[in-house]
mmCIF file of C-alpha atoms in Angstrom:
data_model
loop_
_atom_site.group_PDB
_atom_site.id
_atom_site.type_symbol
_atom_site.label_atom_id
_atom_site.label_comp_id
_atom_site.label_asym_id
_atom_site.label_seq_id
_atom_site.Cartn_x
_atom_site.Cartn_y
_atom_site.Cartn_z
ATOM 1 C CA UNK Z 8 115.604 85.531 47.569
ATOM 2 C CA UNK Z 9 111.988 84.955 47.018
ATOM 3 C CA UNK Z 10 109.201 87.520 47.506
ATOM 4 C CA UNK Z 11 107.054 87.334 50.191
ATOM 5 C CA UNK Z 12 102.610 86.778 48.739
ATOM 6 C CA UNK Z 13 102.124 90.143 49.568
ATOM 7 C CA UNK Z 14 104.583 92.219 47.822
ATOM 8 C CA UNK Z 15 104.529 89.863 44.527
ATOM 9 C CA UNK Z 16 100.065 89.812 44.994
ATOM 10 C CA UNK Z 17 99.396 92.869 46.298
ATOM 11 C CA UNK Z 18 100.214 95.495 43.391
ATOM 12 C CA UNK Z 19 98.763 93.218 40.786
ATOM 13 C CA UNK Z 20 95.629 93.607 42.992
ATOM 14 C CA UNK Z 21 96.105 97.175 42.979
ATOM 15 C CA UNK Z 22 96.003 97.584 39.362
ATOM 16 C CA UNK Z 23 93.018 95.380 39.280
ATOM 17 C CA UNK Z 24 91.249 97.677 41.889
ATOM 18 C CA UNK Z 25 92.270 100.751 40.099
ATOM 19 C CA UNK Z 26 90.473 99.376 36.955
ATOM 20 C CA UNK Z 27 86.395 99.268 38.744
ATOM 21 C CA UNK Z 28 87.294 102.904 40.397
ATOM 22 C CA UNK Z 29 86.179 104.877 37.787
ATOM 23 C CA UNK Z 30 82.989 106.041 36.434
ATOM 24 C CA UNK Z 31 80.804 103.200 36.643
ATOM 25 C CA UNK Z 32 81.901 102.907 40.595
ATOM 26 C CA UNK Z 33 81.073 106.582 41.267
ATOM 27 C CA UNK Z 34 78.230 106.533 39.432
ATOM 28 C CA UNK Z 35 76.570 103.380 40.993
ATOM 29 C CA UNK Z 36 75.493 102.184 38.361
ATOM 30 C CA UNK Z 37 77.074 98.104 39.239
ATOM 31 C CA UNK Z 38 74.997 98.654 42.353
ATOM 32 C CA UNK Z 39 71.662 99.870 40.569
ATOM 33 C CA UNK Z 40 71.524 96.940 38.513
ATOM 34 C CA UNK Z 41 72.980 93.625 40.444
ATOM 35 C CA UNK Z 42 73.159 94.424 43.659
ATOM 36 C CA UNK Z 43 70.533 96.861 45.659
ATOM 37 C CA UNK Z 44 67.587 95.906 44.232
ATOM 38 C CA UNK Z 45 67.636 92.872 45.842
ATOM 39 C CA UNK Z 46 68.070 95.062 49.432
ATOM 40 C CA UNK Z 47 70.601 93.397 52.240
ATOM 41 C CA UNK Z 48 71.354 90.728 49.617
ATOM 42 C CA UNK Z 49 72.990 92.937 47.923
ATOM 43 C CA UNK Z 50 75.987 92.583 50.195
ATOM 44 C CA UNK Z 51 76.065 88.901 49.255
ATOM 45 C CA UNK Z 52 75.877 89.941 45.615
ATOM 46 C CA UNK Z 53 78.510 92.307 45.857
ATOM 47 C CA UNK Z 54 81.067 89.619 46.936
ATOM 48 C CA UNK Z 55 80.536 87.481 43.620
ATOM 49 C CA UNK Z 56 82.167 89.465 40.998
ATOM 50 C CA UNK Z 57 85.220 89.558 43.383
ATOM 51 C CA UNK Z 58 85.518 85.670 44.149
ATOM 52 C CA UNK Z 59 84.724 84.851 40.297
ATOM 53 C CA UNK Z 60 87.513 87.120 39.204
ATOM 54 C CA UNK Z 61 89.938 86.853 41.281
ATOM 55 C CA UNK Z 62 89.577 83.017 40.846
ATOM 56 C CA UNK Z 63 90.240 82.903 37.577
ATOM 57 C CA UNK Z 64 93.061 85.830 38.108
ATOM 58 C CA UNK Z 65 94.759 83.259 40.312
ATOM 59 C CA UNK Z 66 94.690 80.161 38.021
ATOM 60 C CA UNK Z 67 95.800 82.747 35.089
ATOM 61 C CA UNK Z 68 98.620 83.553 37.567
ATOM 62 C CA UNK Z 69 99.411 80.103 38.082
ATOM 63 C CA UNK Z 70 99.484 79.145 34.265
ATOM 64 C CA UNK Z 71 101.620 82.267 33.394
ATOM 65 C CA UNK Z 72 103.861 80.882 36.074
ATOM 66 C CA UNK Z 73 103.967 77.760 34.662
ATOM 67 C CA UNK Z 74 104.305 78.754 30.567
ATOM 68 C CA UNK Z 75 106.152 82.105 31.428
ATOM 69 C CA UNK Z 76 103.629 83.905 29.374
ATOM 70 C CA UNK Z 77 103.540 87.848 29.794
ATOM 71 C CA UNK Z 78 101.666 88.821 26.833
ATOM 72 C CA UNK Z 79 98.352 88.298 25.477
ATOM 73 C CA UNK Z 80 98.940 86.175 22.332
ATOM 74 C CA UNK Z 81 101.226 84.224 24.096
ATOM 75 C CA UNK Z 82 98.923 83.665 27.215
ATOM 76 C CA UNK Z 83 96.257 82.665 24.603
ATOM 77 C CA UNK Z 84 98.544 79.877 22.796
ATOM 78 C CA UNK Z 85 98.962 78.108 26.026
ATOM 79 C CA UNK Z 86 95.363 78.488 27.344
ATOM 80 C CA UNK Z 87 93.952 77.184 23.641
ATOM 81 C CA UNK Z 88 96.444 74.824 22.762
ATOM 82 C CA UNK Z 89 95.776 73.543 19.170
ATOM 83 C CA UNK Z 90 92.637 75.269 19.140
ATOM 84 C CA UNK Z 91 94.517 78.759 19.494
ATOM 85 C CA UNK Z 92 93.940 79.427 15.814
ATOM 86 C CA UNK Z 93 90.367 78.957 16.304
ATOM 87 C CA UNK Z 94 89.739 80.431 19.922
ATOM 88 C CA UNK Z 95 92.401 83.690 19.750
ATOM 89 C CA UNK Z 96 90.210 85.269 17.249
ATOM 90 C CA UNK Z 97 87.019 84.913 18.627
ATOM 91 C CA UNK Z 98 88.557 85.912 21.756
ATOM 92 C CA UNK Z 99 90.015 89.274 20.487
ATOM 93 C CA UNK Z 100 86.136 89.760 19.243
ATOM 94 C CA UNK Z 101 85.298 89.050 22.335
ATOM 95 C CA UNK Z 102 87.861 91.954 24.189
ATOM 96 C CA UNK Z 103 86.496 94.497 21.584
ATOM 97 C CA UNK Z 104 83.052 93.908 22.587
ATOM 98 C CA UNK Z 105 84.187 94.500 26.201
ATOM 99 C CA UNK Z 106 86.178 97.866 24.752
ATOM 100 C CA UNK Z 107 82.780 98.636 23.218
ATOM 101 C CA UNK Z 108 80.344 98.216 25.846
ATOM 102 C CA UNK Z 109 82.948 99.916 28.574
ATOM 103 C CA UNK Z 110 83.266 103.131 26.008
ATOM 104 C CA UNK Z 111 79.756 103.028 25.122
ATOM 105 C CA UNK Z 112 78.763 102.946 29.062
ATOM 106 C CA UNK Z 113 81.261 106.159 29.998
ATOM 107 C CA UNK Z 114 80.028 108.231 27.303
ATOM 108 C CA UNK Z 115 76.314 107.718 28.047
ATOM 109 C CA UNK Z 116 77.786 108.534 31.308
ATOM 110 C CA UNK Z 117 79.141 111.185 30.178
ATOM 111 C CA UNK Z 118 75.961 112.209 28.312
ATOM 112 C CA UNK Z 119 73.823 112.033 31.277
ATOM 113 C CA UNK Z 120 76.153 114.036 33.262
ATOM 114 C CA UNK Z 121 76.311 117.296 30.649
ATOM 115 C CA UNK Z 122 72.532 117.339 30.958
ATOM 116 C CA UNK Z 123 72.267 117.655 34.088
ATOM 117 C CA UNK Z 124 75.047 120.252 34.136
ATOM 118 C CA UNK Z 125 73.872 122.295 30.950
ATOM 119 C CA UNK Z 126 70.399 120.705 29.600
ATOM 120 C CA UNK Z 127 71.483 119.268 26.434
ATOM 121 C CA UNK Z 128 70.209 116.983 25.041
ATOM 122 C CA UNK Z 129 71.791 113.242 26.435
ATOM 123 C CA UNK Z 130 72.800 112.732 22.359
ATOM 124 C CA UNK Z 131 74.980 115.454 22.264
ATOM 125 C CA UNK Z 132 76.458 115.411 25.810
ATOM 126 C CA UNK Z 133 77.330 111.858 24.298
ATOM 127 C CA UNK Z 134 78.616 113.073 21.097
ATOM 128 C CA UNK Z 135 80.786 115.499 23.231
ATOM 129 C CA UNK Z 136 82.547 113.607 25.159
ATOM 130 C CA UNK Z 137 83.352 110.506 22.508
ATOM 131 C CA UNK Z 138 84.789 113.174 20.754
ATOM 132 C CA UNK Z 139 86.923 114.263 22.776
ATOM 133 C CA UNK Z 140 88.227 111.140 24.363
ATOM 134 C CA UNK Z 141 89.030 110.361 20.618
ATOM 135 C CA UNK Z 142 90.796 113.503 20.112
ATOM 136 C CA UNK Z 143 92.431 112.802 23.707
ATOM 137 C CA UNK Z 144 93.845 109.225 22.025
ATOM 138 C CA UNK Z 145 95.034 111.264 18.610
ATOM 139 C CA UNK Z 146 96.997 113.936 21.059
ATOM 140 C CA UNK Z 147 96.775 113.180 24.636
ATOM 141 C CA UNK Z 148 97.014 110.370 25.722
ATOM 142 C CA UNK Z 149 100.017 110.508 27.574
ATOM 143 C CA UNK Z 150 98.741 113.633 29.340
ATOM 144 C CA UNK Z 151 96.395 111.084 30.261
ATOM 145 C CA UNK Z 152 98.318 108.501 31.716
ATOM 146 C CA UNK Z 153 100.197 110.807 33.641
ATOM 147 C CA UNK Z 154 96.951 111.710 35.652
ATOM 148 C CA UNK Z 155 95.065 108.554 35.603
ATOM 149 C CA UNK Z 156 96.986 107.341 39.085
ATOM 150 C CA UNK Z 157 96.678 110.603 40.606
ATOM 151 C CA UNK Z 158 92.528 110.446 39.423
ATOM 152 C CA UNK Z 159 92.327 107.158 41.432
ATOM 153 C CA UNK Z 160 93.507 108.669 44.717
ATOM 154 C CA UNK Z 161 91.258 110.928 43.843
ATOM 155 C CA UNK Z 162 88.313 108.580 43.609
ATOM 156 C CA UNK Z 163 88.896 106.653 46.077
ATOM 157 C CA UNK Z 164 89.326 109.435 48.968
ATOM 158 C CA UNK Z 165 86.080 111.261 47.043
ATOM 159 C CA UNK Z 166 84.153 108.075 47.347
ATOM 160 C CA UNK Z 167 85.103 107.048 51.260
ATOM 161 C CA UNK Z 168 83.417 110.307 51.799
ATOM 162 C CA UNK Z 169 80.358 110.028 49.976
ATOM 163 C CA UNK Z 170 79.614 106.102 51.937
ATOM 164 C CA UNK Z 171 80.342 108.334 54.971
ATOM 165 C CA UNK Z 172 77.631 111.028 54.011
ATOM 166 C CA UNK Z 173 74.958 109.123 52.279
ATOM 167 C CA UNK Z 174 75.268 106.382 54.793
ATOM 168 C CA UNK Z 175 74.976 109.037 57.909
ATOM 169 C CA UNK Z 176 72.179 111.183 56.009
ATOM 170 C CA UNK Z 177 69.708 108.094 56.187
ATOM 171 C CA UNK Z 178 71.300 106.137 59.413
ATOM 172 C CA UNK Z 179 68.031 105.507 60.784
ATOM 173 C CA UNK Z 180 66.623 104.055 57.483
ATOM 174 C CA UNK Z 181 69.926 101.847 57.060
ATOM 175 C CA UNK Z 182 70.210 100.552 60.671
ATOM 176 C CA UNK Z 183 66.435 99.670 60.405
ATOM 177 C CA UNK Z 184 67.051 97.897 57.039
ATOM 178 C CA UNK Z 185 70.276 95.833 58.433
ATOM 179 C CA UNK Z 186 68.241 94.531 61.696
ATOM 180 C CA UNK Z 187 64.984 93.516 59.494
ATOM 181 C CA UNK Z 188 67.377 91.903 56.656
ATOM 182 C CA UNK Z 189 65.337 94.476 54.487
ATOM 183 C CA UNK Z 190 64.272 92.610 50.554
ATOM 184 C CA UNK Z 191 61.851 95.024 48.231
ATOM 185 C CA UNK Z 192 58.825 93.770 48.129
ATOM 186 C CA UNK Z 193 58.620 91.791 44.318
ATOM 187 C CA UNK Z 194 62.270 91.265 44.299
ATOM 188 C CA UNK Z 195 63.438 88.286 42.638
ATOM 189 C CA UNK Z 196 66.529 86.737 45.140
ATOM 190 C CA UNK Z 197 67.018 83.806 42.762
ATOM 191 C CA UNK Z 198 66.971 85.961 39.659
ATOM 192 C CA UNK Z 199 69.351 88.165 41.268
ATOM 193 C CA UNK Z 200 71.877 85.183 42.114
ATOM 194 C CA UNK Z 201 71.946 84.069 38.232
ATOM 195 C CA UNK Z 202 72.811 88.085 37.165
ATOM 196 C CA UNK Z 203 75.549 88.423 39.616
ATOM 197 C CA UNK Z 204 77.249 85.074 38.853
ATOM 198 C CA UNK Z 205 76.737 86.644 34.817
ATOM 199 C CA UNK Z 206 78.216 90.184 36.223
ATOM 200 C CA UNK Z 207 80.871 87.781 37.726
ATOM 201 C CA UNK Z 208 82.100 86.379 34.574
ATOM 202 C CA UNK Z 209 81.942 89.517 32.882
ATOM 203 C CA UNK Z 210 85.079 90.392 34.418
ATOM 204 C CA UNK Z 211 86.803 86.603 33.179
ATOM 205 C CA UNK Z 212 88.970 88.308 30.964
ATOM 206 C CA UNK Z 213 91.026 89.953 33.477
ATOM 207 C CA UNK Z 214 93.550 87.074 34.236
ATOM 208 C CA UNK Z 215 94.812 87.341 30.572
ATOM 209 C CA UNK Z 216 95.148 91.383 30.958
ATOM 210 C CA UNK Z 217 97.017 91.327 33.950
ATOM 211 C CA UNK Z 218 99.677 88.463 32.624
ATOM 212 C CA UNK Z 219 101.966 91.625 31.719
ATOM 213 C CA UNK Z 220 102.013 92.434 35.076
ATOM 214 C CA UNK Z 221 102.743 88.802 36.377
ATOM 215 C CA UNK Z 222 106.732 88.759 35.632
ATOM 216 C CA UNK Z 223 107.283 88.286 40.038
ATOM 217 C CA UNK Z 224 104.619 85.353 40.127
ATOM 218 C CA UNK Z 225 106.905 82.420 41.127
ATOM 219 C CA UNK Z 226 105.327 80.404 43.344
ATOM 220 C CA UNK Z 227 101.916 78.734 44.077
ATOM 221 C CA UNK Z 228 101.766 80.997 46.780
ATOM 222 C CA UNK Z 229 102.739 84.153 44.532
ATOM 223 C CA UNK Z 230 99.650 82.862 42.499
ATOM 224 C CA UNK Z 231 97.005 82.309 45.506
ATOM 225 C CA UNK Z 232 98.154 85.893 46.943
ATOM 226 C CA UNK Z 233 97.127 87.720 43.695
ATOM 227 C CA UNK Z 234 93.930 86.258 43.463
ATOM 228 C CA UNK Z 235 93.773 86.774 47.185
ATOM 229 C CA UNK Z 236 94.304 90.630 46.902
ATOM 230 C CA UNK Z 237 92.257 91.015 44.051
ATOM 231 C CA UNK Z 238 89.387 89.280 46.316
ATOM 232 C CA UNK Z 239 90.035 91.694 49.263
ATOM 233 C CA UNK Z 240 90.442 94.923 47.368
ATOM 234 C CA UNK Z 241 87.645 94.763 44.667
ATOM 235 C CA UNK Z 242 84.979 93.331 47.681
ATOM 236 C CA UNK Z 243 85.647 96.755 49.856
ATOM 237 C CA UNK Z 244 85.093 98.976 46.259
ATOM 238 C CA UNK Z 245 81.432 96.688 45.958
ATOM 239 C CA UNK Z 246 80.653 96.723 48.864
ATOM 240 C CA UNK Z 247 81.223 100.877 49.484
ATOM 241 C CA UNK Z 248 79.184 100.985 45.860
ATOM 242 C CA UNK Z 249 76.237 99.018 47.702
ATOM 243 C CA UNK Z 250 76.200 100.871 51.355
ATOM 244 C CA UNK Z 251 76.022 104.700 49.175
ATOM 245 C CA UNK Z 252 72.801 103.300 46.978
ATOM 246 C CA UNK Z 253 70.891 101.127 49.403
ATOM 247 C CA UNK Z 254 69.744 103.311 52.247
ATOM 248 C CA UNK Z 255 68.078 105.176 49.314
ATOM 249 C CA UNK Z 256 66.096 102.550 47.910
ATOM 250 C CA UNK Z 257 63.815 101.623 45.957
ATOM 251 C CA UNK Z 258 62.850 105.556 45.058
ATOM 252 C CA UNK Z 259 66.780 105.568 43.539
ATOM 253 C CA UNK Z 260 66.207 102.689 41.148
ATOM 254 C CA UNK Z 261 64.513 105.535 38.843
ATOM 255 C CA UNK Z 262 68.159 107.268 38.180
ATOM 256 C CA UNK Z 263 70.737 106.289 35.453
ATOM 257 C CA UNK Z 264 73.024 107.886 37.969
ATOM 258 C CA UNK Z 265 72.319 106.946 41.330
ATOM 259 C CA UNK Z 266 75.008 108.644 43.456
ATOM 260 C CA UNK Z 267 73.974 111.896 41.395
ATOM 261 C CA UNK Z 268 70.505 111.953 42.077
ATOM 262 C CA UNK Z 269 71.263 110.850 46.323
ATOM 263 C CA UNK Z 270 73.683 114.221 46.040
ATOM 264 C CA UNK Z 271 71.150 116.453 44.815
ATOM 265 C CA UNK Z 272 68.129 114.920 46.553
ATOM 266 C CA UNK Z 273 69.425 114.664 49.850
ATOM 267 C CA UNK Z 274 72.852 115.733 50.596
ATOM 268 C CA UNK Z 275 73.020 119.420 48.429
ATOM 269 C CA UNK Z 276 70.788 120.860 50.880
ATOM 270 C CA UNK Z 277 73.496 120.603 54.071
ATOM 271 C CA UNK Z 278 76.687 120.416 51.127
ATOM 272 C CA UNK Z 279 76.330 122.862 48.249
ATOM 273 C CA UNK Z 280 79.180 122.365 46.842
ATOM 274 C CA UNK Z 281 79.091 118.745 46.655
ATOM 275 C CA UNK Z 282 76.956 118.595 42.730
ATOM 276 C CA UNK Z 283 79.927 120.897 41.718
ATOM 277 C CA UNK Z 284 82.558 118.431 43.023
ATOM 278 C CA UNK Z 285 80.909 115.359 41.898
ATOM 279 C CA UNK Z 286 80.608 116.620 38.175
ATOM 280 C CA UNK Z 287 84.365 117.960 38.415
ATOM 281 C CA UNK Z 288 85.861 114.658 39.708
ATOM 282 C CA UNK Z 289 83.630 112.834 37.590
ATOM 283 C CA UNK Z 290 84.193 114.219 34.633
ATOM 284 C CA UNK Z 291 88.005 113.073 34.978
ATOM 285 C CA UNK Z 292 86.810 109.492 35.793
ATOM 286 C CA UNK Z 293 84.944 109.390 32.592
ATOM 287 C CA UNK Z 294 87.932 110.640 30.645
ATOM 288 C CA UNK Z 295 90.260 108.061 32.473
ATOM 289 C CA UNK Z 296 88.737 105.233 31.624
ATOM 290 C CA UNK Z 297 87.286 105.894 28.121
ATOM 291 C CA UNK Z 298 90.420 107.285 26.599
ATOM 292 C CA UNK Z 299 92.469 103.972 27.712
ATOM 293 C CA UNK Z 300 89.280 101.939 26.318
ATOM 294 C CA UNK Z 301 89.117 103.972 23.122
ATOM 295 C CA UNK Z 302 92.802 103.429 22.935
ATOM 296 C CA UNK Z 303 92.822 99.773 23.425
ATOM 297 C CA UNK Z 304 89.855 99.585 20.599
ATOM 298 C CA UNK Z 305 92.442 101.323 17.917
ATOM 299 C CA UNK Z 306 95.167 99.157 18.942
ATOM 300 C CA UNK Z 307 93.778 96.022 18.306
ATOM 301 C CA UNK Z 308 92.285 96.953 15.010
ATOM 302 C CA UNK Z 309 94.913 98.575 13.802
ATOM 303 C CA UNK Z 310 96.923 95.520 13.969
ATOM 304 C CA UNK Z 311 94.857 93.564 11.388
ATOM 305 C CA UNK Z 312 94.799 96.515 8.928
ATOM 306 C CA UNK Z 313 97.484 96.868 6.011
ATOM 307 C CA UNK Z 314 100.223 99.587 6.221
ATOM 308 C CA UNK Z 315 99.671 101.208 3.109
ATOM 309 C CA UNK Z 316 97.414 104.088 1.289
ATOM 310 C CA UNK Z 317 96.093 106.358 4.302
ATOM 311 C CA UNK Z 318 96.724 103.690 7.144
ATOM 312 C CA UNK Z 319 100.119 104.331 6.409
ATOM 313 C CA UNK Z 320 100.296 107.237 8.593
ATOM 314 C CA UNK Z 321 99.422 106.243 12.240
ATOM 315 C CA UNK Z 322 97.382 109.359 12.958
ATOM 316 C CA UNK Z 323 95.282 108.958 9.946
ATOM 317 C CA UNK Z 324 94.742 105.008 10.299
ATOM 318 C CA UNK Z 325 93.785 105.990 14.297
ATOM 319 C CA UNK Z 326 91.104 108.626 13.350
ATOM 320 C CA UNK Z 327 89.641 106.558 10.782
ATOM 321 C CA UNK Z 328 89.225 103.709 12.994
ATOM 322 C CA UNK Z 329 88.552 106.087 15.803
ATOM 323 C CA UNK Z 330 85.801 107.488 14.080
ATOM 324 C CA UNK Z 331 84.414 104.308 12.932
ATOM 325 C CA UNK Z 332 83.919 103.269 16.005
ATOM 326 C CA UNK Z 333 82.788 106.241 17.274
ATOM 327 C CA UNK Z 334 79.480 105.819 15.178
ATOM 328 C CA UNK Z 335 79.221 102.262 16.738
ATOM 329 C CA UNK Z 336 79.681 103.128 20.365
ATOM 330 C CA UNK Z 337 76.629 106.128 19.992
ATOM 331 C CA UNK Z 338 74.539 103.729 18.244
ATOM 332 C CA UNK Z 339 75.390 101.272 21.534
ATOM 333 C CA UNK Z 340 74.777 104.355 23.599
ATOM 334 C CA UNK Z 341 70.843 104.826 23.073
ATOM 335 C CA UNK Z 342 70.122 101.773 24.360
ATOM 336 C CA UNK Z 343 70.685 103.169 27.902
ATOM 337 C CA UNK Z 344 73.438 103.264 30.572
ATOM 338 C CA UNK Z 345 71.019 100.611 32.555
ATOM 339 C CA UNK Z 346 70.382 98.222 29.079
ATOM 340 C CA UNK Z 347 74.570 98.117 28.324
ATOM 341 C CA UNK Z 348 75.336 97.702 31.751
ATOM 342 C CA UNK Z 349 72.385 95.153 32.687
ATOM 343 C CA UNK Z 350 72.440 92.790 29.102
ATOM 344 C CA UNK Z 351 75.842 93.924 27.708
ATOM 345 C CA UNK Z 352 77.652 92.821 30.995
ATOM 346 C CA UNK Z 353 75.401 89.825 31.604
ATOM 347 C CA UNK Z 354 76.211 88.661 27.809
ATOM 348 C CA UNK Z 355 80.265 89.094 28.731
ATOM 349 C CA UNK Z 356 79.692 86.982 31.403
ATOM 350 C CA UNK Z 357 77.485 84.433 30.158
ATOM 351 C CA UNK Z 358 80.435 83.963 26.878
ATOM 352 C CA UNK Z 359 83.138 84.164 29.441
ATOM 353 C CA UNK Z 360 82.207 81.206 31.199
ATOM 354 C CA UNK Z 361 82.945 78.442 28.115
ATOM 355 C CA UNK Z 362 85.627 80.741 26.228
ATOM 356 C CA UNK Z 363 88.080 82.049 29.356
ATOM 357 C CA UNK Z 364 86.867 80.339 32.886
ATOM 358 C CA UNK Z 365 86.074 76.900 31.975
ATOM 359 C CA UNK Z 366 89.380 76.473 30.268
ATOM 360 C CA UNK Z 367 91.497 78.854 32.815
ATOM 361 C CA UNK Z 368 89.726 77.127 35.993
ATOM 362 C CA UNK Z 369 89.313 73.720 34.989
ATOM 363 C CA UNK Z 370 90.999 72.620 31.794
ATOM 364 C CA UNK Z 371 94.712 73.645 32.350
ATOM 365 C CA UNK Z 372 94.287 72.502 35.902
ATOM 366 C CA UNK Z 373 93.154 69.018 34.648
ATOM 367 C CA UNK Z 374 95.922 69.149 32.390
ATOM 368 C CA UNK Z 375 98.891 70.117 35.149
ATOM 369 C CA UNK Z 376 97.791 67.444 37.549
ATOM 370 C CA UNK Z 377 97.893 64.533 34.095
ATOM 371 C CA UNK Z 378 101.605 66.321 33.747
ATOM 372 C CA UNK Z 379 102.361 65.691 37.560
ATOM 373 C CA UNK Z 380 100.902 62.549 37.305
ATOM 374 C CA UNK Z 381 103.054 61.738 34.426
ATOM 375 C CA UNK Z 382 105.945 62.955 36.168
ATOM 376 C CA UNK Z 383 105.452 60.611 39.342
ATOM 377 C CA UNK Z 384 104.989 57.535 37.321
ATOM 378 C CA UNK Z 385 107.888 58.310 34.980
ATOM 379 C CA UNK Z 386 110.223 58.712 38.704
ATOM 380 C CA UNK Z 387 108.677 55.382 39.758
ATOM 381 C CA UNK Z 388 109.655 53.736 36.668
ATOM 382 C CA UNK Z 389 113.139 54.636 37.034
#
């Protein structure tokens, strides 16, 4: 008996969706830089990154369906073809400058956050918590994985409240702003179009992360629904991300952490507690999603490396590389949260497009309907 969309699209969608809540979501920071500073546009924005991914989730769903491809290497192979030997490397480049730029981003995070919290200096607030999400992959990472579910309920809950406070704080503001179709004076709409289409792609690699998940894809439809609930379900995180920050701009723009500085500019005076709660639930966010990042760096590297003198032992081999790119991911770090999210994301997406959604979204389906084709002629022949 075959699946109904839903229940085949709908967890894959899930998983997707559980991947944006984290730090960068609470923080704002997607918002800061693609979306509100182009005021009720923003909302437009907001809906690109979901149709561009979950496009190219849905033809990767469709070709895994096709090839019955449920791992990485193998979804690679298919979407290369003879080219594979040339394109799989310079695509797992590609992931590890992804890994890189999503580590780098939580510990500046990270960095930011301690500062406010205890006044050190954003360097070692940075060097704190790589540290310990690389001590988390050495010893915990299970511990880890175990919590990161519970962290997204969590999130989620934490964040419906915060639209609900920010948005009621400055209702007046926001209501005026919706009814004039409010744009910042200077902003650049057209400029802002070409970064969220980049922002868009930066999320192309998706389709080929979530193949493992895509064993109950069997059908077109199985295929359309999981880039259908990937569509719904990332919009409503965007689009929460955009009504928080824009009621508060443009005086927010200054902040590497927008929903921090809205909490203790506006909202600590009627909610003490809420600083406290932010840095407590935040804090888990960061480690969430930078231990499975750090994690995902090792993994891949340690694959090329040769088991023998101290890579022999898996602990050793993982500091080492751990460590190593440790020093890369602070040297990323002082560029900026805003700089790695703004250019770093903006470069994914602008490689994306020729290396993953070209070839996903066009190529293989040019290539199934000369197969059909083929097919038709060859029963017309007979």
């Amino acid at each position: 008996m075959k699946e109904s969309g839903f229940r085949v699209g709908f967890p894959i969608g899930a998983v997707f969706f559980g991947s944006l809540v984290g730090p960068s979501m609470v923080s704002g920071i997607y918002s800061k830089v693609y979306l509100v500073p182009y005021g009720m546009w923003g909302f437009v924005f907001a809906l690109f990154f979901p149709l561009i991914s979950s496009v190219i989730i849905g033809f990767s769903a469709e070709l895994v369906r096709r090839n019955n491809v449920y791992d990485y290497n193998s979804f690679c192979r298919v979407l290369y073809g003879k080219f594979s030997f040339i394109c799989t490397p310079v695509m797992e480049i590609y992931m590890l400058m992804a890994q890189v730029l999503t580590l780098s981003a939580v510990v500046t995070m990270g960095g930011s956050m301690l500062n406010d919290i205890f006044g050190l200096p954003d360097i070692i607030g940075t060097l704190i918590l790589a540290a310990l999400c690389l001590l988390l992959v050495l010893w915990g990472a299970e511990l880890v994985r175990k919590a990161a579910s519970t962290m997204c309920v969590i999130l989620i809950i934490g964040f419906i409240v915060l639209v609900g406070l920010a948005v009621h704080n400055r209702a007046d503001e926001f209501s005026n702003m919706v009814t004039s179709w409010y744009v910042p004076e200077g902003a650049n709409v057209g400029l802002g179009v070409w970064n969220a289409i980049l922002f868009g792609f930066s999320g192309a690699c998706n389709g080929m992360v979530l193949c493992s998940l895509m064993q109950k894809v069997k059908t077109k439809k199985h295929s359309f629904s999981t880039g259908l609930w990937c569509f719904i379900l990332t919009s409503i995180v965007l689009i929460m991300e955009v009504l928080v920050i824009l009621p508060y701009v443009p005086d927010v723009l200054v902040s590497e952490i927008p929903t921090l500085w809205i909490i203790d500019n506006w909202l600590v005076a009627n909610i003490p507690w809420l600083p406290a709660l932010y840095h407590i639930v935040m804090f888990f966010a960061l480690i969430t999603s930078g231990v499975p990042a750090n994690q995902a760096i090792i993994s891949r590297v340690q694959k090329l490396l040769p088991e023998r003198g101290v890579f022999r032992h898996t602990i050793t081999a993982k500091a080492l590389i751990g460590i190593g790119f440790l020093i890369l991911v602070l040297l990323v770090s002082r560029l900026g949260l805003t700089t790695i999210v703004s250019s770093g994301y903006s470069s994914l997406g602008a490689i994306g497009i020729p290396l993953i959604a070209i070839p996903t979204c066009i190529l293989m389906p040019i290539k199934w309907h000369r197969e059909r084709k083929g097919k038709n002629c060859n029963k017309a022949s007979s």
